[in-house]
Structure formats: structure tokens, C-alpha cells
Amino acid sequence: MENGAIGYTYEEWQFEGRRAVLVKPDCGANGKWAVYTEYFWAFPDTAIELLKRGWHVAYLENSNRWGLEADQEARHRFCVYLQETYGLAGKCVPIGMSCGGLHAVKYAGMYPEDIAMLYLDAPVLNLLSCPMKFGKGEAKPEWVTECLDALKMTESDMISYRGHPMDYIPGLVENKIPVLMLYGDEDEEVYYDENGLLLEKAYRKAGGPIQVICKEGCGHHPHGLEDPAVAADLIEKLYGEG
């Protein structure tokens, strides 16, 4: 188990051949739960704060970090399994950091009925921006190769690809899924104006439930807020609006 989770009760098993984890609160479980959509237990302060408040925190391994539909389908089945086996709430809160945000938005777009709200931090929403860097910045060749191999595409295919997370934004807006989104204004890995801002603009235009926090002077890392209680308070507030 990742060091940050030591001291908490957890179960780890194989779900459909994928690593699955459920971290349980010490006491006062309330049935609410969050699920890491990638990078399990990275920057865990917010997750720990939720555990202290009686939440469960789950994770299901992806095939890769670039957002295959098959991974979202498996996550949906995992959601149903946790509800039926552990009596958890019918809706969850995906924790989507960076490429985890890619998965979180696609999951919410495909299965809005599973989602209470989204907690996103520097989310990748536009693969033309990250990893491809077709707009600004310089691409990392190893990331480009990794992404194209995962999606079984060429660079030319990417131009007409319609499975970017940003392509799922209209569904999120239509279903009025609440969003808490953080970003660093000095992030040069996932440029906000080419990624998260697309989601923010769509929600602002529609009057959708969204809270955006700019971390001034912050790059892509660290994720989260200095005071995790602030993030947890906002998650619980928006959870009630979902």
C-alpha cells in the first residue's frame, strides 16, 4: 500500500484482472466515496481529509493513462460492484489529476448516472494540447509515442479524433454535473487555456455548477491546496448539488 495510506483499513484485490483498492474510514462511515481515476494516492491530502470525514476512497487500475473507453466501462462496473458489495452511495466523486482528469471527464460523460460531482486538478482535456503540443509548448516524444500507441492512432488520426475529454463536455453540462477544478497559472505541462478553460467556459455559458480555483505561481505540481479542508469543504458542498 502507498505510504500515505498506511494506518487506514483497506482492501486490495483483482477486479476483472485489474488492481482494485478500497480505503475505509476509521469511523463514522457515511457511504460517500471518491475514486482515483489514475495515479492512485498521489498528493493524498484531500483524500485523507475525506477519509477523516467518513468517506471511502477507491481506485481501479486503467489499461493506460490515455482514456480508453474500455477503462470507463470497467470503472462503471466497479462502481456498481462497490454499491452492491459495500453499500456505498449510488454516485461517486472521481478524483482526476492531470491524465486522471482525462479519465474522470470521459467517465462522467459516458456514465453521468454514476457521478455526484467531479474533483479535477490540472486536467488533460485536449490531447492535441497534451501530449501532442499542437498549440504551444514543446512535446515530449516519449509521451506522444505512448499516447498514440495506447490509442492505436497516428498523428494525422489525432486531428480528427472525437474521443478527447473535451468532446464529452456538452454531456457534463447537459447533466449539470458539479465541478471543482484547480489549476496552476504557471503550468506548462497542461496549459489551462487549452484544457481546463474549455470546461470552465462551457459551464459559465450554461450557468452550470462549477468552482474554479487558480493557484497563483504554481506549475503542474503540486496538486491540491495547501489546506485540504478547503478542498474537502467544496467537494461536500458541490456533492450536495449533484
PDB file of N, CA and C in Angstrom, residues 97-144:
ATOM      1  N   MET A  97      -6.602  13.990 -11.443  1.00  0.00           N
ATOM      2  CA  MET A  97      -5.433  14.856 -11.535  1.00  0.00           C
ATOM      3  C   MET A  97      -4.710  14.593 -12.850  1.00  0.00           C
ATOM      4  N   SER A  98      -4.429  15.653 -13.611  1.00  0.00           N
ATOM      5  CA  SER A  98      -3.672  15.531 -14.852  1.00  0.00           C
ATOM      6  C   SER A  98      -4.365  14.536 -15.799  1.00  0.00           C
ATOM      7  N   CYS A  99      -3.701  13.438 -16.160  1.00  0.00           N
ATOM      8  CA  CYS A  99      -4.358  12.442 -17.012  1.00  0.00           C
ATOM      9  C   CYS A  99      -5.506  11.747 -16.288  1.00  0.00           C
ATOM     10  N   GLY A 100      -5.485  11.809 -14.953  1.00  0.00           N
ATOM     11  CA  GLY A 100      -6.643  11.319 -14.219  1.00  0.00           C
ATOM     12  C   GLY A 100      -7.878  12.147 -14.529  1.00  0.00           C
ATOM     13  N   GLY A 101      -7.688  13.433 -14.802  1.00  0.00           N
ATOM     14  CA  GLY A 101      -8.800  14.288 -15.204  1.00  0.00           C
ATOM     15  C   GLY A 101      -9.358  13.876 -16.550  1.00  0.00           C
ATOM     16  N   LEU A 102      -8.485  13.405 -17.418  1.00  0.00           N
ATOM     17  CA  LEU A 102      -8.902  12.869 -18.712  1.00  0.00           C
ATOM     18  C   LEU A 102      -9.898  11.728 -18.493  1.00  0.00           C
ATOM     19  N   HIS A 103      -9.509  10.775 -17.645  1.00  0.00           N
ATOM     20  CA  HIS A 103     -10.383   9.639 -17.347  1.00  0.00           C
ATOM     21  C   HIS A 103     -11.666  10.088 -16.646  1.00  0.00           C
ATOM     22  N   ALA A 104     -11.538  10.996 -15.697  1.00  0.00           N
ATOM     23  CA  ALA A 104     -12.704  11.416 -14.918  1.00  0.00           C
ATOM     24  C   ALA A 104     -13.773  12.039 -15.792  1.00  0.00           C
ATOM     25  N   VAL A 105     -13.357  12.905 -16.713  1.00  0.00           N
ATOM     26  CA  VAL A 105     -14.322  13.586 -17.575  1.00  0.00           C
ATOM     27  C   VAL A 105     -14.955  12.607 -18.563  1.00  0.00           C
ATOM     28  N   LYS A 106     -14.162  11.700 -19.116  1.00  0.00           N
ATOM     29  CA  LYS A 106     -14.740  10.716 -20.029  1.00  0.00           C
ATOM     30  C   LYS A 106     -15.691   9.777 -19.290  1.00  0.00           C
ATOM     31  N   TYR A 107     -15.311   9.381 -18.090  1.00  0.00           N
ATOM     32  CA  TYR A 107     -16.179   8.520 -17.281  1.00  0.00           C
ATOM     33  C   TYR A 107     -17.505   9.227 -17.002  1.00  0.00           C
ATOM     34  N   ALA A 108     -17.435  10.481 -16.602  1.00  0.00           N
ATOM     35  CA  ALA A 108     -18.662  11.237 -16.318  1.00  0.00           C
ATOM     36  C   ALA A 108     -19.493  11.446 -17.570  1.00  0.00           C
ATOM     37  N   GLY A 109     -18.835  11.630 -18.698  1.00  0.00           N
ATOM     38  CA  GLY A 109     -19.572  11.809 -19.942  1.00  0.00           C
ATOM     39  C   GLY A 109     -20.281  10.549 -20.390  1.00  0.00           C
ATOM     40  N   MET A 110     -19.652   9.391 -20.148  1.00  0.00           N
ATOM     41  CA  MET A 110     -20.238   8.121 -20.551  1.00  0.00           C
ATOM     42  C   MET A 110     -21.262   7.609 -19.552  1.00  0.00           C
ATOM     43  N   TYR A 111     -21.045   7.903 -18.252  1.00  0.00           N
ATOM     44  CA  TYR A 111     -21.919   7.376 -17.200  1.00  0.00           C
ATOM     45  C   TYR A 111     -22.292   8.482 -16.209  1.00  0.00           C
ATOM     46  N   PRO A 112     -23.030   9.483 -16.646  1.00  0.00           N
ATOM     47  CA  PRO A 112     -23.379  10.593 -15.736  1.00  0.00           C
ATOM     48  C   PRO A 112     -24.170  10.133 -14.516  1.00  0.00           C
ATOM     49  N   GLU A 113     -24.856   9.007 -14.641  1.00  0.00           N
ATOM     50  CA  GLU A 113     -25.648   8.494 -13.518  1.00  0.00           C
ATOM     51  C   GLU A 113     -24.765   8.022 -12.360  1.00  0.00           C
ATOM     52  N   ASP A 114     -23.469   7.819 -12.617  1.00  0.00           N
ATOM     53  CA  ASP A 114     -22.540   7.362 -11.579  1.00  0.00           C
ATOM     54  C   ASP A 114     -21.932   8.515 -10.781  1.00  0.00           C
ATOM     55  N   ILE A 115     -22.126   9.746 -11.235  1.00  0.00           N
ATOM     56  CA  ILE A 115     -21.313  10.868 -10.767  1.00  0.00           C
ATOM     57  C   ILE A 115     -22.087  11.840  -9.882  1.00  0.00           C
ATOM     58  N   ALA A 116     -21.565  12.069  -8.671  1.00  0.00           N
ATOM     59  CA  ALA A 116     -22.138  13.087  -7.786  1.00  0.00           C
ATOM     60  C   ALA A 116     -21.550  14.459  -8.104  1.00  0.00           C
ATOM     61  N   MET A 117     -20.240  14.517  -8.307  1.00  0.00           N
ATOM     62  CA  MET A 117     -19.534  15.718  -8.742  1.00  0.00           C
ATOM     63  C   MET A 117     -18.124  15.314  -9.161  1.00  0.00           C
ATOM     64  N   LEU A 118     -17.418  16.222  -9.825  1.00  0.00           N
ATOM     65  CA  LEU A 118     -16.055  15.956 -10.273  1.00  0.00           C
ATOM     66  C   LEU A 118     -15.072  16.842  -9.537  1.00  0.00           C
ATOM     67  N   TYR A 119     -13.968  16.235  -9.073  1.00  0.00           N
ATOM     68  CA  TYR A 119     -12.864  16.990  -8.479  1.00  0.00           C
ATOM     69  C   TYR A 119     -11.684  16.859  -9.430  1.00  0.00           C
ATOM     70  N   LEU A 120     -11.375  17.941 -10.137  1.00  0.00           N
ATOM     71  CA  LEU A 120     -10.341  17.938 -11.162  1.00  0.00           C
ATOM     72  C   LEU A 120      -9.196  18.862 -10.768  1.00  0.00           C
ATOM     73  N   ASP A 121      -7.980  18.448 -11.103  1.00  0.00           N
ATOM     74  CA  ASP A 121      -6.805  19.264 -10.810  1.00  0.00           C
ATOM     75  C   ASP A 121      -5.868  19.198 -12.008  1.00  0.00           C
ATOM     76  N   ALA A 122      -5.707  20.341 -12.694  1.00  0.00           N
ATOM     77  CA  ALA A 122      -4.881  20.410 -13.904  1.00  0.00           C
ATOM     78  C   ALA A 122      -5.245  19.301 -14.887  1.00  0.00           C
ATOM     79  N   PRO A 123      -6.540  19.161 -15.212  1.00  0.00           N
ATOM     80  CA  PRO A 123      -6.965  18.029 -16.036  1.00  0.00           C
ATOM     81  C   PRO A 123      -6.547  18.142 -17.499  1.00  0.00           C
ATOM     82  N   VAL A 124      -6.137  17.019 -18.064  1.00  0.00           N
ATOM     83  CA  VAL A 124      -5.899  16.923 -19.507  1.00  0.00           C
ATOM     84  C   VAL A 124      -7.254  16.738 -20.185  1.00  0.00           C
ATOM     85  N   LEU A 125      -7.668  17.728 -20.945  1.00  0.00           N
ATOM     86  CA  LEU A 125      -8.960  17.642 -21.633  1.00  0.00           C
ATOM     87  C   LEU A 125      -8.814  17.680 -23.152  1.00  0.00           C
ATOM     88  N   ASN A 126      -7.615  17.959 -23.619  1.00  0.00           N
ATOM     89  CA  ASN A 126      -7.388  18.157 -25.045  1.00  0.00           C
ATOM     90  C   ASN A 126      -6.062  17.505 -25.416  1.00  0.00           C
ATOM     91  N   LEU A 127      -6.123  16.335 -26.026  1.00  0.00           N
ATOM     92  CA  LEU A 127      -4.899  15.611 -26.363  1.00  0.00           C
ATOM     93  C   LEU A 127      -4.081  16.319 -27.437  1.00  0.00           C
ATOM     94  N   LEU A 128      -4.707  17.207 -28.207  1.00  0.00           N
ATOM     95  CA  LEU A 128      -3.956  17.992 -29.173  1.00  0.00           C
ATOM     96  C   LEU A 128      -3.005  18.946 -28.462  1.00  0.00           C
ATOM     97  N   SER A 129      -3.351  19.290 -27.225  1.00  0.00           N
ATOM     98  CA  SER A 129      -2.510  20.146 -26.401  1.00  0.00           C
ATOM     99  C   SER A 129      -1.507  19.319 -25.598  1.00  0.00           C
ATOM    100  N   CYS A 130      -2.009  18.359 -24.852  1.00  0.00           N
ATOM    101  CA  CYS A 130      -1.166  17.460 -24.066  1.00  0.00           C
ATOM    102  C   CYS A 130      -1.590  16.026 -24.326  1.00  0.00           C
ATOM    103  N   PRO A 131      -0.732  15.214 -24.911  1.00  0.00           N
ATOM    104  CA  PRO A 131       0.724  15.388 -25.026  1.00  0.00           C
ATOM    105  C   PRO A 131       1.218  15.964 -26.342  1.00  0.00           C
ATOM    106  N   MET A 132       0.319  16.183 -27.326  1.00  0.00           N
ATOM    107  CA  MET A 132       0.773  16.461 -28.671  1.00  0.00           C
ATOM    108  C   MET A 132       1.455  17.820 -28.815  1.00  0.00           C
ATOM    109  N   LYS A 133       1.018  18.818 -28.019  1.00  0.00           N
ATOM    110  CA  LYS A 133       1.563  20.183 -28.096  1.00  0.00           C
ATOM    111  C   LYS A 133       1.444  20.750 -29.516  1.00  0.00           C
ATOM    112  N   PHE A 134       0.244  20.577 -30.113  1.00  0.00           N
ATOM    113  CA  PHE A 134      -0.005  21.169 -31.426  1.00  0.00           C
ATOM    114  C   PHE A 134      -0.233  22.678 -31.324  1.00  0.00           C
ATOM    115  N   GLY A 135      -0.526  23.161 -30.112  1.00  0.00           N
ATOM    116  CA  GLY A 135      -0.731  24.589 -29.916  1.00  0.00           C
ATOM    117  C   GLY A 135       0.579  25.250 -29.539  1.00  0.00           C
ATOM    118  N   LYS A 136       0.855  25.307 -28.248  1.00  0.00           N
ATOM    119  CA  LYS A 136       2.102  25.915 -27.789  1.00  0.00           C
ATOM    120  C   LYS A 136       2.869  24.920 -26.944  1.00  0.00           C
ATOM    121  N   GLY A 137       4.137  25.257 -26.693  1.00  0.00           N
ATOM    122  CA  GLY A 137       4.973  24.368 -25.914  1.00  0.00           C
ATOM    123  C   GLY A 137       5.658  23.328 -26.786  1.00  0.00           C
ATOM    124  N   GLU A 138       6.533  22.570 -26.181  1.00  0.00           N
ATOM    125  CA  GLU A 138       7.297  21.556 -26.899  1.00  0.00           C
ATOM    126  C   GLU A 138       6.915  20.166 -26.401  1.00  0.00           C
ATOM    127  N   ALA A 139       6.525  19.312 -27.332  1.00  0.00           N
ATOM    128  CA  ALA A 139       6.078  17.962 -26.976  1.00  0.00           C
ATOM    129  C   ALA A 139       7.244  17.110 -26.493  1.00  0.00           C
ATOM    130  N   LYS A 140       6.911  16.174 -25.594  1.00  0.00           N
ATOM    131  CA  LYS A 140       7.878  15.167 -25.166  1.00  0.00           C
ATOM    132  C   LYS A 140       7.654  13.932 -26.040  1.00  0.00           C
ATOM    133  N   PRO A 141       8.615  13.584 -26.900  1.00  0.00           N
ATOM    134  CA  PRO A 141       8.407  12.483 -27.852  1.00  0.00           C
ATOM    135  C   PRO A 141       7.945  11.187 -27.199  1.00  0.00           C
ATOM    136  N   GLU A 142       8.452  10.894 -25.987  1.00  0.00           N
ATOM    137  CA  GLU A 142       8.063   9.640 -25.344  1.00  0.00           C
ATOM    138  C   GLU A 142       6.595   9.652 -24.939  1.00  0.00           C
ATOM    139  N   TRP A 143       6.062  10.815 -24.568  1.00  0.00           N
ATOM    140  CA  TRP A 143       4.648  10.929 -24.220  1.00  0.00           C
ATOM    141  C   TRP A 143       3.783  10.791 -25.469  1.00  0.00           C
ATOM    142  N   VAL A 144       4.216  11.424 -26.555  1.00  0.00           N
ATOM    143  CA  VAL A 144       3.458  11.345 -27.814  1.00  0.00           C
ATOM    144  C   VAL A 144       3.371   9.901 -28.270  1.00  0.00           C
TER     145      VAL A 144
END
